[in-house]
Amino acid sequence: MRRNKKERQQLLVETIKENPFVTDEELANKFSVSVQTIRLDRLELSIPELRERIKNVAEQTLTDEVRALPLEEVIGEVIDIHLDQQAISILDIKKEHVFQRNGIARGHHLFAQANSLAVAVINDELALTAKASILFTRSVKENERVIAKAKVQKTDHLADRSLVEVSSFVGNELVFKGEFEMFRSCQLEKDEKR
């Protein structure tokens, strides 16, 4: 059902408020208009593009939560984090991430995204990678979006270690998998025991 501009813009504001991660393409489908119309509506309403909305949400909700490293040092954009449980980040592969001759992403970018997310998910002032076991399952190309999902599998407070598993996807396809054994200072637990 086509709506007039005022109704569409009102619903657009509500939809983006409910889900700031909705794309212009999804909005265009929802309102049966062109992507260009959505972009014009957003401009008129001063609603930033998706990338900026993701960044704003992350900064508002995560700044106080990440303890082991500053949010801006995480490779990719952290969009969700629950310390000592799980975290998600997004990395858009651009020209600077790929080899010139074949357009394939350099592996160290995928590793850096996964490793920095493994550090960020640790609820400690100090978290360092002690050991990593990684597997690249397919090449990632320029203009693909890599979504990394970190999950803390177990924590051994006596050994000051946590095991974090990170799986990275393009769409639903696994492109990278890593197990990171993280050293943690566990200073909070030690202080509480005193």
Short mmCIF file of C-alpha atoms in Angstrom, two decimals:
data_model
loop_
_atom_site.label_atom_id
_atom_site.label_comp_id
_atom_site.label_asym_id
_atom_site.label_seq_id
_atom_site.Cartn_x
_atom_site.Cartn_y
_atom_site.Cartn_z
CA MET A 1 0.00 0.00 0.00
CA ARG A 2 1.48 3.34 -1.04
CA ARG A 3 1.36 6.09 1.53
CA ASN A 4 1.68 9.79 1.11
CA LYS A 5 5.05 11.36 1.85
CA LYS A 6 4.15 12.60 5.33
CA GLU A 7 2.82 9.18 6.46
CA ARG A 8 5.81 7.38 4.92
CA GLN A 9 8.28 9.67 6.65
CA GLN A 10 6.52 9.24 10.00
CA LEU A 11 6.68 5.44 9.61
CA LEU A 12 10.29 5.70 8.42
CA VAL A 13 11.28 7.49 11.63
CA GLU A 14 9.47 4.88 13.77
CA THR A 15 10.99 1.96 11.83
CA ILE A 16 14.55 3.29 12.16
CA LYS A 17 13.98 4.05 15.84
CA GLU A 18 12.91 0.42 16.39
CA ASN A 19 15.75 -0.99 14.28
CA PRO A 20 18.65 1.40 13.58
CA PHE A 21 20.38 -1.36 11.56
CA VAL A 22 17.70 -1.50 8.83
CA THR A 23 19.13 -0.85 5.34
CA ASP A 24 17.82 1.62 2.78
CA GLU A 25 17.00 -1.35 0.52
CA GLU A 26 14.88 -2.98 3.25
CA LEU A 27 13.10 0.31 3.87
CA ALA A 28 12.43 0.77 0.16
CA ASN A 29 10.87 -2.71 0.00
CA LYS A 30 8.81 -2.10 3.12
CA PHE A 31 7.36 1.19 1.81
CA SER A 32 7.20 0.15 -1.88
CA VAL A 33 9.35 3.07 -3.03
CA SER A 34 12.79 3.41 -4.60
CA VAL A 35 16.01 3.41 -2.58
CA GLN A 36 16.56 6.97 -3.83
CA THR A 37 13.22 8.05 -2.31
CA ILE A 38 14.29 6.58 1.05
CA ARG A 39 17.62 8.40 0.84
CA LEU A 40 15.86 11.67 0.09
CA ASP A 41 13.46 11.10 2.99
CA ARG A 42 16.39 10.42 5.32
CA LEU A 43 18.16 13.58 4.16
CA GLU A 44 15.02 15.65 4.68
CA LEU A 45 14.56 14.18 8.16
CA SER A 46 18.28 14.45 9.03
CA ILE A 47 18.53 10.70 9.60
CA PRO A 48 22.09 9.49 9.02
CA GLU A 49 22.97 6.59 6.70
CA LEU A 50 23.24 3.04 8.07
CA ARG A 51 27.00 3.14 8.72
CA GLU A 52 26.66 6.31 10.81
CA ARG A 53 23.64 4.90 12.70
CA ILE A 54 25.59 1.73 13.56
CA LYS A 55 28.50 3.84 14.78
CA ASN A 56 26.20 6.07 16.88
CA VAL A 57 24.42 3.12 18.50
CA ALA A 58 27.73 1.41 19.24
CA GLU A 59 29.22 4.55 20.79
CA GLN A 60 26.13 5.20 22.94
CA THR A 61 25.71 1.66 24.22
CA LEU A 62 29.22 0.25 24.30
CA THR A 63 31.63 2.98 25.38
CA ASP A 64 31.28 2.23 29.07
CA GLU A 65 31.18 -1.52 28.58
CA VAL A 66 34.43 -2.36 26.79
CA ARG A 67 37.21 -2.53 29.34
CA ALA A 68 40.23 -4.31 27.81
CA LEU A 69 40.82 -1.80 24.99
CA PRO A 70 39.30 1.43 23.70
CA LEU A 71 36.35 0.88 21.36
CA GLU A 72 38.11 2.73 18.54
CA GLU A 73 40.94 0.15 18.66
CA VAL A 74 38.61 -2.73 17.78
CA ILE A 75 39.00 -3.59 14.08
CA GLY A 76 35.55 -3.29 12.52
CA GLU A 77 32.51 -1.78 14.18
CA VAL A 78 31.25 -3.43 17.36
CA ILE A 79 27.46 -3.57 17.15
CA ASP A 80 26.70 -5.75 20.18
CA ILE A 81 28.65 -6.84 23.24
CA HIS A 82 27.93 -8.67 26.49
CA LEU A 83 31.17 -8.85 28.45
CA ASP A 84 32.47 -12.35 29.18
CA GLN A 85 29.68 -13.75 27.01
CA GLN A 86 29.50 -12.67 23.37
CA ALA A 87 30.11 -9.84 20.90
CA ILE A 88 29.51 -8.98 17.24
CA SER A 89 31.42 -6.69 14.89
CA ILE A 90 31.10 -5.72 11.23
CA LEU A 91 33.97 -5.06 8.81
CA ASP A 92 33.29 -3.82 5.28
CA ILE A 93 36.10 -4.97 3.01
CA LYS A 94 37.35 -2.04 0.97
CA LYS A 95 40.11 -1.41 -1.56
CA GLU A 96 42.70 -0.84 1.20
CA HIS A 97 41.99 -4.31 2.65
CA VAL A 98 42.61 -6.33 -0.54
CA PHE A 99 45.47 -7.38 -2.78
CA GLN A 100 45.50 -5.18 -5.90
CA ARG A 101 46.00 -8.01 -8.38
CA ASN A 102 43.04 -10.19 -7.35
CA GLY A 103 40.76 -8.16 -5.04
CA ILE A 104 41.01 -10.76 -2.25
CA ALA A 105 41.17 -9.51 1.34
CA ARG A 106 44.47 -9.87 3.13
CA GLY A 107 44.14 -12.44 5.89
CA HIS A 108 45.57 -10.21 8.59
CA HIS A 109 42.49 -7.98 8.38
CA LEU A 110 40.13 -10.89 9.13
CA PHE A 111 42.46 -12.07 11.91
CA ALA A 112 42.67 -8.55 13.37
CA GLN A 113 38.87 -8.21 13.39
CA ALA A 114 38.46 -11.55 15.18
CA ASN A 115 41.37 -11.04 17.59
CA SER A 116 40.39 -7.52 18.63
CA LEU A 117 36.80 -8.70 19.19
CA ALA A 118 38.13 -11.55 21.37
CA VAL A 119 40.03 -8.95 23.44
CA ALA A 120 37.04 -6.57 23.64
CA VAL A 121 34.61 -9.23 24.93
CA ILE A 122 36.80 -9.93 27.99
CA ASN A 123 35.56 -8.20 31.15
CA ASP A 124 38.97 -7.23 32.45
CA GLU A 125 41.30 -4.22 32.40
CA LEU A 126 43.95 -6.35 30.71
CA ALA A 127 43.29 -9.01 28.10
CA LEU A 128 46.01 -10.34 25.81
CA THR A 129 46.07 -13.17 23.29
CA ALA A 130 48.11 -16.05 24.71
CA LYS A 131 47.44 -18.51 21.87
CA ALA A 132 45.32 -18.65 18.72
CA SER A 133 44.21 -21.43 16.42
CA ILE A 134 42.71 -20.08 13.19
CA LEU A 135 41.20 -21.38 9.96
CA PHE A 136 40.33 -19.44 6.81
CA THR A 137 37.50 -21.28 5.04
CA ARG A 138 37.11 -19.13 1.91
CA SER A 139 38.50 -15.99 0.33
CA VAL A 140 36.78 -12.69 1.08
CA LYS A 141 36.57 -10.14 -1.72
CA GLU A 142 36.36 -6.37 -1.94
CA ASN A 143 32.91 -4.92 -1.13
CA GLU A 144 31.89 -7.91 1.01
CA ARG A 145 30.77 -7.40 4.61
CA VAL A 146 32.34 -9.64 7.27
CA ILE A 147 30.31 -10.21 10.43
CA ALA A 148 32.41 -11.60 13.28
CA LYS A 149 30.71 -13.28 16.23
CA ALA A 150 32.71 -13.92 19.39
CA LYS A 151 31.57 -16.25 22.15
CA VAL A 152 33.36 -16.86 25.44
CA GLN A 153 33.41 -20.65 25.77
CA LYS A 154 34.94 -20.91 29.23
CA THR A 155 36.90 -18.94 31.80
CA ASP A 156 39.46 -20.38 34.21
CA HIS A 157 39.97 -17.73 36.90
CA LEU A 158 42.70 -19.76 38.63
CA ALA A 159 44.80 -19.80 35.45
CA ASP A 160 43.73 -16.26 34.46
CA ARG A 161 42.58 -17.53 31.05
CA SER A 162 39.44 -17.41 28.91
CA LEU A 163 38.73 -19.34 25.71
CA VAL A 164 36.96 -17.23 23.06
CA GLU A 165 35.66 -18.71 19.82
CA VAL A 166 35.18 -16.31 16.90
CA SER A 167 33.32 -17.18 13.70
CA SER A 168 33.26 -14.73 10.80
CA PHE A 169 30.66 -14.80 8.05
CA VAL A 170 29.88 -13.20 4.71
CA GLY A 171 26.12 -13.58 4.52
CA ASN A 172 25.53 -17.05 5.96
CA GLU A 173 28.84 -18.43 4.71
CA LEU A 174 31.63 -19.10 7.22
CA VAL A 175 34.86 -17.44 6.03
CA PHE A 176 37.02 -17.55 9.19
CA LYS A 177 37.05 -19.46 12.46
CA GLY A 178 39.37 -18.92 15.39
CA GLU A 179 39.89 -20.08 18.95
CA PHE A 180 41.66 -17.52 21.08
CA GLU A 181 43.11 -18.35 24.48
CA MET A 182 43.05 -15.02 26.25
CA PHE A 183 45.22 -14.05 29.20
CA ARG A 184 43.33 -11.87 31.65
CA SER A 185 44.58 -10.14 34.77
CA CYS A 186 41.42 -10.94 36.75
CA GLN A 187 42.30 -8.03 38.99
CA LEU A 188 38.66 -7.54 39.99
CA GLU A 189 38.32 -11.07 41.30
CA LYS A 190 41.65 -10.83 43.12
CA ASP A 191 40.70 -7.50 44.73
CA GLU A 192 37.30 -8.86 45.83
CA LYS A 193 38.95 -11.86 47.55
CA ARG A 194 41.15 -9.59 49.71
#
